[in-house]
GROMACS .gro file of C-alpha atoms in nm:
model
  493
    1MET     CA    1   9.418  17.670  -1.910
    2ILE     CA    2   9.490  17.942  -2.125
    3LEU     CA    3   9.193  18.095  -2.304
    4GLU     CA    4   9.186  18.284  -2.592
    5LEU     CA    5   8.863  18.426  -2.709
    6ILE     CA    6   8.807  18.541  -3.043
    7GLY     CA    7   8.508  18.747  -3.182
    8HIS     CA    8   8.323  18.787  -2.841
    9ASP     CA    9   8.361  18.826  -2.459
   10TYR     CA   10   8.171  18.570  -2.314
   11LYS     CA   11   8.438  18.506  -2.056
   12TYR     CA   12   8.173  18.373  -1.794
   13ALA     CA   13   8.035  18.128  -2.011
   14VAL     CA   14   8.371  17.984  -2.128
   15GLU     CA   15   8.507  17.975  -1.772
   16GLN     CA   16   8.208  17.796  -1.599
   17ILE     CA   17   8.208  17.529  -1.864
   18MET     CA   18   8.590  17.484  -1.844
   19LEU     CA   19   8.551  17.443  -1.477
   20THR     CA   20   8.266  17.165  -1.526
   21LEU     CA   21   8.487  17.002  -1.760
   22PHE     CA   22   8.818  17.054  -1.615
   23PRO     CA   23   8.778  17.102  -1.245
   24ASP     CA   24   9.142  17.127  -1.122
   25GLU     CA   25   9.212  17.420  -1.400
   26ARG     CA   26   9.172  17.769  -1.352
   27PRO     CA   27   9.130  18.021  -1.644
   28VAL     CA   28   9.449  18.233  -1.773
   29TYR     CA   29   9.372  18.458  -2.085
   30ALA     CA   30   9.638  18.480  -2.327
   31ASN     CA   31   9.616  18.862  -2.379
   32GLY     CA   32   9.824  18.836  -2.714
   33LEU     CA   33  10.075  18.583  -2.553
   34ASP     CA   34  10.234  18.296  -2.794
   35THR     CA   35  10.031  18.019  -2.696
   36LYS     CA   36  10.193  17.792  -2.943
   37ALA     CA   37  10.446  17.668  -2.699
   38LYS     CA   38  10.183  17.607  -2.417
   39ASP     CA   39  10.024  17.252  -2.345
   40LEU     CA   40   9.690  17.322  -2.238
   41VAL     CA   41   9.506  17.598  -2.455
   42ALA     CA   42   9.146  17.632  -2.536
   43GLN     CA   43   9.047  17.885  -2.829
   44SER     CA   44   8.693  17.979  -2.858
   45ARG     CA   45   8.595  18.160  -3.179
   46LEU     CA   46   8.260  18.322  -3.276
   47SER     CA   47   8.159  18.440  -3.609
   48SER     CA   48   7.849  18.514  -3.835
   49GLY     CA   49   7.774  18.387  -4.185
   50ALA     CA   50   7.460  18.482  -4.405
   51VAL     CA   51   7.249  18.240  -4.209
   52PHE     CA   52   7.421  18.127  -3.881
   53ALA     CA   53   7.619  18.237  -3.597
   54GLN     CA   54   7.892  17.979  -3.524
   55CYS     CA   55   8.117  17.912  -3.262
   56THR     CA   56   8.439  17.682  -3.298
   57THR     CA   57   8.634  17.570  -2.988
   58THR     CA   58   8.977  17.433  -3.024
   59ILE     CA   59   9.170  17.259  -2.719
   60ARG     CA   60   9.505  17.141  -2.734
   61CYS     CA   61   9.621  16.914  -2.463
   62ASN     CA   62   9.900  16.654  -2.383
   63GLY     CA   63   9.991  16.711  -2.764
   64ASN     CA   64   9.634  16.633  -2.896
   65THR     CA   65   9.419  16.891  -3.031
   66CYS     CA   66   9.025  16.861  -3.041
   67HIS     CA   67   8.771  17.066  -3.245
   68GLY     CA   68   8.401  17.153  -3.144
   69THR     CA   69   8.144  17.352  -3.305
   70ALA     CA   70   7.803  17.473  -3.247
   71LYS     CA   71   7.553  17.713  -3.424
   72VAL     CA   72   7.248  17.914  -3.435
   73ARG     CA   73   7.029  18.087  -3.678
   74LEU     CA   74   7.058  18.454  -3.715
   75ASN     CA   75   6.686  18.483  -3.744
   76GLN     CA   76   6.657  18.370  -3.369
   77LEU     CA   77   6.864  18.639  -3.229
   78THR     CA   78   6.609  18.899  -3.175
   79ASP     CA   79   6.655  19.110  -2.876
   80LYS     CA   80   6.974  19.143  -2.672
   81LEU     CA   81   6.859  18.914  -2.397
   82ILE     CA   82   6.803  18.636  -2.611
   83THR     CA   83   7.098  18.686  -2.854
   84ASP     CA   84   7.333  18.666  -2.523
   85ARG     CA   85   7.173  18.366  -2.422
   86LEU     CA   86   7.172  18.201  -2.743
   87LEU     CA   87   7.500  18.282  -2.819
   88GLN     CA   88   7.628  18.166  -2.477
   89ARG     CA   89   7.481  17.834  -2.529
   90ILE     CA   90   7.667  17.777  -2.862
   91VAL     CA   91   7.993  17.874  -2.689
   92LYS     CA   92   7.971  17.637  -2.430
   93GLN     CA   93   7.848  17.363  -2.654
   94SER     CA   94   8.141  17.379  -2.877
   95PHE     CA   95   8.344  17.385  -2.590
   96TYR     CA   96   8.181  17.091  -2.437
   97ARG     CA   97   8.214  16.887  -2.791
   98ALA     CA   98   8.577  16.971  -2.816
   99ALA     CA   99   8.648  16.870  -2.448
  100CYS     CA  100   8.449  16.562  -2.462
  101GLN     CA  101   8.700  16.402  -2.715
  102MET     CA  102   8.974  16.416  -2.434
  103ILE     CA  103   8.767  16.315  -2.114
  104THR     CA  104   8.685  16.014  -2.006
  105THR     CA  105   8.354  16.055  -1.862
  106PRO     CA  106   8.121  16.329  -1.957
  107PRO     CA  107   7.961  16.507  -1.700
  108VAL     CA  108   7.584  16.394  -1.597
  109TRP     CA  109   7.476  16.756  -1.650
  110GLY     CA  110   7.644  16.785  -1.987
  111SER     CA  111   7.716  17.161  -2.104
  112LEU     CA  112   7.466  17.298  -1.872
  113THR     CA  113   7.660  17.527  -1.572
  114GLY     CA  114   7.365  17.709  -1.425
  115ILE     CA  115   7.227  17.648  -1.092
  116ARG     CA  116   6.866  17.621  -1.171
  117PRO     CA  117   6.877  17.407  -1.459
  118ALA     CA  118   6.496  17.328  -1.409
  119GLN     CA  119   6.425  17.684  -1.541
  120ILE     CA  120   6.541  17.596  -1.901
  121ALA     CA  121   6.259  17.293  -1.871
  122ALA     CA  122   6.012  17.539  -1.740
  123ARG     CA  123   6.089  17.804  -2.013
  124MET     CA  124   6.018  17.544  -2.283
  125MET     CA  125   5.698  17.428  -2.136
  126LYS     CA  126   5.563  17.768  -2.089
  127ASP     CA  127   5.623  17.808  -2.452
  128GLY     CA  128   5.395  17.541  -2.547
  129HIS     CA  129   5.620  17.264  -2.563
  130SER     CA  130   5.547  16.924  -2.413
  131ALA     CA  131   5.736  16.768  -2.134
  132SER     CA  132   5.873  16.490  -2.381
  133PHE     CA  133   6.017  16.787  -2.572
  134ALA     CA  134   6.166  16.950  -2.296
  135ILE     CA  135   6.337  16.609  -2.165
  136ASN     CA  136   6.445  16.558  -2.547
  137THR     CA  137   6.602  16.888  -2.592
  138LEU     CA  138   6.799  16.852  -2.246
  139SER     CA  139   6.925  16.522  -2.342
  140ASN     CA  140   7.027  16.612  -2.725
  141ALA     CA  141   7.122  16.962  -2.711
  142TYR     CA  142   7.253  17.010  -2.354
  143TYR     CA  143   7.389  16.649  -2.326
  144VAL     CA  144   7.233  16.607  -1.982
  145SER     CA  145   7.155  16.255  -1.882
  146PRO     CA  146   6.814  16.116  -1.955
  147VAL     CA  147   6.794  16.054  -1.550
  148ARG     CA  148   6.863  16.438  -1.494
  149SER     CA  149   6.649  16.552  -1.772
  150LYS     CA  150   6.346  16.408  -1.631
  151MET     CA  151   6.413  16.512  -1.274
  152CYS     CA  152   6.449  16.884  -1.437
  153VAL     CA  153   6.102  16.839  -1.594
  154ALA     CA  154   5.937  16.707  -1.272
  155ALA     CA  155   6.114  17.016  -1.081
  156ALA     CA  156   5.972  17.252  -1.370
  157ASN     CA  157   5.620  17.084  -1.374
  158THR     CA  158   5.629  17.166  -0.982
  159ALA     CA  159   5.747  17.541  -1.025
  160ILE     CA  160   5.469  17.570  -1.283
  161ASP     CA  161   5.191  17.471  -1.116
  162LEU     CA  162   5.305  17.647  -0.791
  163LYS     CA  163   5.318  17.965  -0.956
  164GLN     CA  164   4.982  17.948  -1.085
  165THR     CA  165   4.864  17.936  -0.725
  166LEU     CA  166   5.053  18.259  -0.657
  167THR     CA  167   4.923  18.620  -0.655
  168SER     CA  168   5.130  18.936  -0.736
  169LYS     CA  169   5.110  19.021  -0.356
  170ASP     CA  170   5.244  18.666  -0.236
  171ILE     CA  171   5.565  18.667  -0.070
  172ALA     CA  172   5.799  18.406   0.087
  173LEU     CA  173   5.962  18.488   0.423
  174TYR     CA  174   6.272  18.371   0.545
  175ILE     CA  175   6.437  18.448   0.886
  176GLY     CA  176   6.853  18.341   0.920
  177ILE     CA  177   6.965  18.237   1.233
  178PRO     CA  178   7.338  18.209   1.201
  179PHE     CA  179   7.425  17.995   1.486
  180CYS     CA  180   7.550  17.622   1.518
  181PRO     CA  181   7.630  17.430   1.805
  182THR     CA  182   7.970  17.363   1.632
  183ARG     CA  183   8.084  17.425   1.294
  184CYS     CA  184   8.092  17.110   1.037
  185THR     CA  185   8.432  17.055   0.864
  186TYR     CA  186   8.223  17.100   0.534
  187CYS     CA  187   8.036  17.411   0.600
  188SER     CA  188   8.067  17.727   0.419
  189PHE     CA  189   7.742  17.862   0.540
  190VAL     CA  190   7.739  18.168   0.757
  191SER     CA  191   7.709  18.023   1.075
  192ASN     CA  192   7.891  18.105   1.406
  193SER     CA  193   7.961  17.807   1.674
  194VAL     CA  194   7.803  17.908   1.998
  195GLU     CA  195   8.080  17.754   2.181
  196LYS     CA  196   8.267  18.073   2.057
  197SER     CA  197   7.994  18.311   2.005
  198PHE     CA  198   7.725  18.237   2.290
  199GLY     CA  199   7.758  18.613   2.410
  200MET     CA  200   7.610  18.720   2.052
  201ILE     CA  201   7.284  18.543   2.069
  202HIS     CA  202   7.110  18.810   2.286
  203PRO     CA  203   7.197  19.132   2.102
  204PHE     CA  204   7.131  18.931   1.760
  205VAL     CA  205   6.798  18.844   1.866
  206GLN     CA  206   6.711  19.198   1.959
  207MET     CA  207   6.816  19.343   1.643
  208LEU     CA  208   6.623  19.075   1.462
  209ARG     CA  209   6.339  19.169   1.640
  210THR     CA  210   6.360  19.529   1.523
  211GLU     CA  211   6.406  19.397   1.195
  212ILE     CA  212   6.084  19.184   1.226
  213GLU     CA  213   5.894  19.508   1.321
  214MET     CA  214   6.046  19.668   0.985
  215ALA     CA  215   5.948  19.379   0.781
  216ALA     CA  216   5.590  19.356   0.936
  217ARG     CA  217   5.544  19.724   0.841
  218LEU     CA  218   5.653  19.708   0.520
  219THR     CA  219   5.440  19.404   0.428
  220ASP     CA  220   5.127  19.561   0.606
  221GLU     CA  221   5.187  19.919   0.418
  222HIS     CA  222   5.197  19.725   0.062
  223GLY     CA  223   4.919  19.486   0.125
  224LEU     CA  224   5.159  19.174   0.088
  225ARG     CA  225   5.061  18.839   0.195
  226VAL     CA  226   5.316  18.578   0.355
  227THR     CA  227   5.259  18.259   0.185
  228SER     CA  228   5.515  18.040   0.340
  229VAL     CA  229   5.759  18.128   0.638
  230TYR     CA  230   6.093  17.976   0.659
  231ILE     CA  231   6.326  17.994   0.985
  232GLY     CA  232   6.670  17.866   0.886
  233GLY     CA  233   7.043  17.897   0.923
  234GLY     CA  234   7.264  17.785   1.077
  235THR     CA  235   7.053  17.590   1.342
  236PRO     CA  236   6.791  17.836   1.473
  237THR     CA  237   6.702  17.573   1.743
  238THR     CA  238   7.056  17.632   1.893
  239LEU     CA  239   6.881  17.946   2.042
  240PRO     CA  240   6.754  17.914   2.412
  241GLU     CA  241   6.410  17.847   2.475
  242GLU     CA  242   6.331  18.219   2.578
  243ALA     CA  243   6.499  18.387   2.275
  244LEU     CA  244   6.349  18.130   2.032
  245GLU     CA  245   6.001  18.190   2.164
  246THR     CA  246   6.085  18.566   2.193
  247MET     CA  247   6.133  18.548   1.829
  248VAL     CA  248   5.851  18.306   1.680
  249ALA     CA  249   5.608  18.530   1.940
  250ASP     CA  250   5.738  18.844   1.736
  251ILE     CA  251   5.671  18.683   1.427
  252HIS     CA  252   5.318  18.570   1.513
  253ARG     CA  253   5.204  18.914   1.661
  254LEU     CA  254   5.347  19.132   1.387
  255PHE     CA  255   5.264  18.958   1.065
  256ASP     CA  256   4.940  18.878   0.920
  257LEU     CA  257   4.972  18.499   0.879
  258ARG     CA  258   4.599  18.415   0.751
  259TYR     CA  259   4.775  18.323   0.405
  260VAL     CA  260   5.063  18.104   0.519
  261ARG     CA  261   5.037  17.769   0.335
  262GLU     CA  262   5.346  17.626   0.489
  263TYR     CA  263   5.562  17.721   0.809
  264THR     CA  264   5.915  17.539   0.822
  265PHE     CA  265   6.154  17.533   1.097
  266GLU     CA  266   6.515  17.414   1.053
  267ALA     CA  267   6.605  17.202   1.355
  268GLY     CA  268   6.922  17.070   1.176
  269ARG     CA  269   7.088  16.915   1.443
  270PRO     CA  270   6.926  16.655   1.634
  271GLU     CA  271   7.086  16.727   1.987
  272THR     CA  272   6.939  17.067   1.982
  273ILE     CA  273   6.572  16.944   1.956
  274THR     CA  274   6.384  16.912   2.305
  275PRO     CA  275   6.009  16.886   2.345
  276GLU     CA  276   6.001  17.229   2.528
  277LYS     CA  277   6.148  17.371   2.178
  278LEU     CA  278   5.913  17.162   1.969
  279SER     CA  279   5.622  17.306   2.186
  280ILE     CA  280   5.732  17.652   2.129
  281MET     CA  281   5.739  17.598   1.729
  282ARG     CA  282   5.411  17.436   1.720
  283LYS     CA  283   5.278  17.685   1.925
  284TYR     CA  284   5.325  17.954   1.705
  285GLY     CA  285   5.234  17.779   1.370
  286ALA     CA  286   5.527  17.585   1.237
  287ASP     CA  287   5.402  17.262   1.078
  288ARG     CA  288   5.694  17.144   0.868
  289ILE     CA  289   6.038  17.068   1.091
  290CYS     CA  290   6.365  16.992   0.906
  291VAL     CA  291   6.616  16.773   1.091
  292ASN     CA  292   6.953  16.711   0.899
  293PRO     CA  293   7.155  16.392   1.013
  294GLN     CA  294   7.349  16.403   0.694
  295SER     CA  295   7.446  16.080   0.761
  296MET     CA  296   7.352  15.782   0.997
  297SER     CA  297   7.705  15.648   1.020
  298ASP     CA  298   7.856  15.742   1.368
  299GLU     CA  299   8.236  15.730   1.179
  300VAL     CA  300   8.103  15.955   0.932
  301LEU     CA  301   7.937  16.183   1.191
  302LYS     CA  302   8.237  16.209   1.391
  303ALA     CA  303   8.446  16.308   1.059
  304ILE     CA  304   8.263  16.574   0.969
  305GLY     CA  305   8.263  16.734   1.327
  306ARG     CA  306   7.899  16.643   1.440
  307LYS     CA  307   7.864  16.595   1.820
  308HIS     CA  308   7.552  16.377   1.779
  309SER     CA  309   7.505  16.013   1.705
  310ALA     CA  310   7.269  15.824   1.455
  311GLN     CA  311   7.075  15.743   1.758
  312ASP     CA  312   7.006  16.108   1.860
  313VAL     CA  313   6.860  16.123   1.488
  314LEU     CA  314   6.617  15.873   1.564
  315ASP     CA  315   6.510  15.983   1.891
  316ALA     CA  316   6.477  16.350   1.728
  317VAL     CA  317   6.256  16.216   1.484
  318THR     CA  318   6.032  16.038   1.713
  319LEU     CA  319   5.996  16.376   1.894
  320VAL     CA  320   5.903  16.543   1.581
  321LYS     CA  321   5.665  16.295   1.458
  322SER     CA  322   5.479  16.290   1.793
  323SER     CA  323   5.431  16.662   1.755
  324GLY     CA  324   5.251  16.610   1.445
  325ALA     CA  325   5.444  16.840   1.220
  326ALA     CA  326   5.545  16.715   0.858
  327LEU     CA  327   5.932  16.589   0.867
  328ASN     CA  328   6.201  16.680   0.626
  329LEU     CA  329   6.533  16.494   0.650
  330ASP     CA  330   6.873  16.574   0.478
  331VAL     CA  331   7.140  16.359   0.360
  332ILE     CA  332   7.474  16.446   0.193
  333ALA     CA  333   7.648  16.214  -0.070
  334GLY     CA  334   8.033  16.240  -0.064
  335LEU     CA  335   8.107  16.285   0.298
  336PRO     CA  336   8.479  16.203   0.428
  337GLY     CA  337   8.474  15.855   0.572
  338ASP     CA  338   8.148  15.764   0.358
  339SER     CA  339   8.149  15.485   0.128
  340PHE     CA  340   7.857  15.330  -0.085
  341GLU     CA  341   7.759  15.041   0.184
  342SER     CA  342   7.741  15.335   0.435
  343PHE     CA  343   7.541  15.594   0.241
  344LYS     CA  344   7.325  15.290   0.149
  345ASN     CA  345   7.229  15.230   0.483
  346THR     CA  346   7.168  15.593   0.527
  347MET     CA  347   6.926  15.610   0.293
  348ASP     CA  348   6.741  15.298   0.385
  349THR     CA  349   6.732  15.408   0.735
  350ILE     CA  350   6.608  15.758   0.631
  351VAL     CA  351   6.343  15.613   0.398
  352ASN     CA  352   6.203  15.374   0.651
  353LEU     CA  353   6.125  15.640   0.896
  354ASN     CA  354   5.875  15.769   0.662
  355PRO     CA  355   5.934  16.149   0.640
  356GLU     CA  356   5.739  16.358   0.432
  357ASN     CA  357   6.028  16.524   0.246
  358ILE     CA  358   6.390  16.391   0.207
  359THR     CA  359   6.668  16.623   0.044
  360VAL     CA  360   6.966  16.459  -0.104
  361HIS     CA  361   7.267  16.723  -0.127
  362THR     CA  362   7.580  16.648  -0.302
  363LEU     CA  363   7.902  16.730  -0.102
  364SER     CA  364   8.042  17.113  -0.234
  365LEU     CA  365   8.416  17.143  -0.184
  366LYS     CA  366   8.407  17.522  -0.081
  367LYS     CA  367   8.704  17.736   0.015
  368GLY     CA  368   8.778  17.780   0.362
  369THR     CA  369   8.612  17.487   0.484
  370LYS     CA  370   8.805  17.229   0.717
  371ILE     CA  371   8.787  16.993   0.450
  372THR     CA  372   8.948  17.177   0.167
  373LEU     CA  373   9.220  17.325   0.391
  374GLU     CA  374   9.322  16.999   0.530
  375GLY     CA  375   9.294  16.826   0.195
  376THR     CA  376   9.062  16.533   0.364
  377LEU     CA  377   9.033  16.226   0.169
  378LEU     CA  378   8.670  16.218   0.002
  379PRO     CA  379   8.478  15.947  -0.207
  380SER     CA  380   8.560  15.968  -0.567
  381GLY     CA  381   8.319  16.144  -0.798
  382GLU     CA  382   8.247  15.814  -0.928
  383ASP     CA  383   8.164  15.686  -0.604
  384VAL     CA  384   7.938  15.979  -0.539
  385GLY     CA  385   7.748  15.909  -0.847
  386LYS     CA  386   7.668  15.545  -0.731
  387MET     CA  387   7.542  15.685  -0.407
  388LEU     CA  388   7.310  15.936  -0.589
  389ASP     CA  389   7.173  15.665  -0.843
  390TYR     CA  390   7.096  15.460  -0.538
  391ALA     CA  391   6.945  15.752  -0.353
  392ALA     CA  392   6.709  15.807  -0.644
  393LEU     CA  393   6.606  15.442  -0.699
  394ARG     CA  394   6.504  15.398  -0.342
  395LEU     CA  395   6.315  15.700  -0.330
  396ASN     CA  396   6.139  15.647  -0.657
  397GLN     CA  397   6.066  15.269  -0.525
  398SER     CA  398   5.918  15.426  -0.207
  399GLY     CA  399   5.675  15.684  -0.345
  400PHE     CA  400   5.888  16.005  -0.348
  401GLU     CA  401   5.906  16.231  -0.640
  402PRO     CA  402   6.172  16.497  -0.707
  403TYR     CA  403   5.992  16.855  -0.683
  404TYR     CA  404   6.312  17.094  -0.684
  405LEU     CA  405   6.655  17.083  -0.740
  406TYR     CA  406   6.978  17.302  -0.794
  407ARG     CA  407   7.343  17.297  -0.836
  408GLN     CA  408   7.640  17.458  -0.661
  409LYS     CA  409   8.001  17.499  -0.775
  410PHE     CA  410   8.251  17.244  -0.679
  411THR     CA  411   8.008  16.950  -0.612
  412SER     CA  412   8.178  16.599  -0.580
  413GLY     CA  413   8.133  16.464  -0.933
  414GLY     CA  414   7.942  16.798  -1.046
  415PHE     CA  415   7.627  16.634  -0.914
  416GLU     CA  416   7.336  16.837  -0.778
  417ASN     CA  417   7.109  16.867  -0.436
  418THR     CA  418   6.740  16.755  -0.503
  419GLY     CA  419   6.452  16.768  -0.285
  420TRP     CA  420   6.218  16.470  -0.276
  421CYS     CA  421   5.879  16.440  -0.144
  422ARG     CA  422   5.570  16.238  -0.117
  423PRO     CA  423   5.286  16.368  -0.328
  424GLY     CA  424   5.137  16.665  -0.186
  425HIS     CA  425   5.405  16.772   0.030
  426GLU     CA  426   5.614  16.995  -0.200
  427GLY     CA  427   5.821  17.259   0.001
  428ILE     CA  428   5.664  17.553  -0.120
  429TYR     CA  429   5.934  17.796   0.000
  430ASN     CA  430   6.212  17.575  -0.144
  431VAL     CA  431   6.051  17.592  -0.479
  432CYS     CA  432   5.961  17.959  -0.458
  433MET     CA  433   6.336  18.051  -0.360
  434MET     CA  434   6.506  17.840  -0.625
  435GLU     CA  435   6.253  17.887  -0.909
  436GLU     CA  436   6.246  18.269  -0.845
  437LEU     CA  437   5.853  18.269  -0.841
  438CYS     CA  438   5.796  18.534  -0.596
  439THR     CA  439   5.964  18.802  -0.359
  440VAL     CA  440   6.141  18.666  -0.069
  441LEU     CA  441   6.184  18.890   0.240
  442ALA     CA  442   6.501  18.783   0.411
  443LEU     CA  443   6.545  18.891   0.772
  444GLY     CA  444   6.816  18.799   0.999
  445GLY     CA  445   7.218  18.733   0.952
  446GLY     CA  446   7.311  18.652   0.586
  447GLY     CA  447   6.951  18.684   0.478
  448ALA     CA  448   6.939  18.731   0.105
  449THR     CA  449   6.635  18.918  -0.046
  450LYS     CA  450   6.506  18.855  -0.363
  451LEU     CA  451   6.259  19.120  -0.529
  452VAL     CA  452   6.064  18.985  -0.797
  453SER     CA  453   5.867  19.252  -0.989
  454LYS     CA  454   5.558  19.175  -1.189
  455SER     CA  455   5.751  19.161  -1.501
  456GLY     CA  456   6.018  18.918  -1.358
  457LYS     CA  457   6.255  19.180  -1.320
  458LEU     CA  458   6.495  19.051  -1.003
  459GLU     CA  459   6.673  19.252  -0.753
  460ARG     CA  460   6.882  19.135  -0.457
  461ILE     CA  461   6.955  19.278  -0.135
  462PHE     CA  462   7.185  19.115   0.106
  463ASN     CA  463   7.206  19.157   0.507
  464ALA     CA  464   7.509  19.161   0.703
  465LYS     CA  465   7.689  18.780   0.680
  466TYR     CA  466   7.810  18.795   1.037
  467PRO     CA  467   7.616  18.850   1.391
  468ARG     CA  468   7.872  19.103   1.499
  469GLU     CA  469   7.813  19.288   1.190
  470TYR     CA  470   7.424  19.250   1.165
  471ILE     CA  471   7.404  19.374   1.532
  472LEU     CA  472   7.591  19.683   1.483
  473LEU     CA  473   7.448  19.815   1.148
  474GLU     CA  474   7.076  19.897   1.199
  475ASP     CA  475   7.149  20.203   0.980
  476LYS     CA  476   7.215  19.944   0.701
  477LEU     CA  477   6.867  19.776   0.772
  478MET     CA  478   6.684  20.078   0.753
  479ALA     CA  479   6.828  20.141   0.440
  480LYS     CA  480   6.724  19.821   0.307
  481TYR     CA  481   6.383  19.868   0.368
  482ASP     CA  482   6.395  20.226   0.198
  483MET     CA  483   6.517  20.039  -0.106
  484ILE     CA  484   6.240  19.762  -0.096
  485LYS     CA  485   5.987  20.030  -0.071
  486ARG     CA  486   6.146  20.220  -0.378
  487PHE     CA  487   6.145  19.883  -0.592
  488MET     CA  488   5.780  19.803  -0.500
  489ALA     CA  489   5.666  20.195  -0.543
  490LYS     CA  490   5.820  20.156  -0.904
  491ASP     CA  491   5.669  19.794  -0.993
  492ILE     CA  492   5.310  19.941  -0.895
  493ASN     CA  493   5.346  20.212  -1.113
   0.00000   0.00000   0.00000
């Protein structure tokens, strides 16, 4: 699609709403070219009058021309941050209003393009507005479906309540283990199949131990309190027992864990869960275990490159439950070979296992995944919508509530990922990470540290993505902790 921006340079806002509404298109800027002969063109014009700033979008497609307008009062444009946010909002709204005259089914998230829609609801409620006001605004101003608007407000309420229990010294600790038994066909995460990289496990763990020491020293020097621990990946339980115990024993020995309210361990692949590994996890404090079956259909599991069966999932759940830990189960809507009926069976089976948490993801079609490269046939966006509708219905009926959600680019049908829990079992790390409630100190391969200042300013620092890079770049780790110290010194002053 050819884009022409007049009176503004909000390229990112226009591109994001364009990709939401025309997912098969890619932005091409006119840059003075004659667009009259082109068939798919969108012109976005921003102008100001005496009272309002107004954006008008004109889209020409297949011989049809549609217009959309949106405006905001000039007296609302106070500082630069608010001005940019409100002007980008009307840019996206006007594009949405024009495009919706051309598309068959409007997206359930309306004109919202961000990955954290609950933050919009939270901002309204922090300003003193009611939950009903937030729901109505999401539905009427952003065109979000009523179901998603209510989910946003539920997630926002969870974040607001949790934030009130955190001090400025509270942090979340994340440990990234970038190894898996095999690589799933849909995977875009930083993970290496141990079939190809087993030899890197030992040097990786040794470097991780070095970083654990650095991080523990930092938290001690600055009086930080670890409120949640999350060991993820990858599949941390891919590690051999000795390496696993070495890592968690170091965490237990070096960090002050007195303030930890939740200690989560990703044991994603059921075939990697053994009584011995569970015993190690529980011995050192893990009280929440995540098992990620993704599907309870053996045919779907085979299609995504999993080596386990649905029965293996049931066996793993029995082990976790016998350990006394809380249980989270993950599923994905839109996987290859899946259908509404098989997904329905997955949800029914998962719910009947009575976990404390269930996370329902939507398949994200990322570049470089086997699914994308091979052009695998997938359920339609309409079918994925039906899957998610059933999941929400079944979970609501079974006493689960949505407590956090986020969106990703290129998800089937433009849908979301949602964490559901039984009351009182909200995943603290998930909420802190997604809603940016406190600093997240991330260690290990691909770890993304988020530094949150007292004023809410955010700074990110990324670890090396791949095990080999992580192992070889100790100097980069030392520089990382120097950056964190400088950030914290400025925040104190």
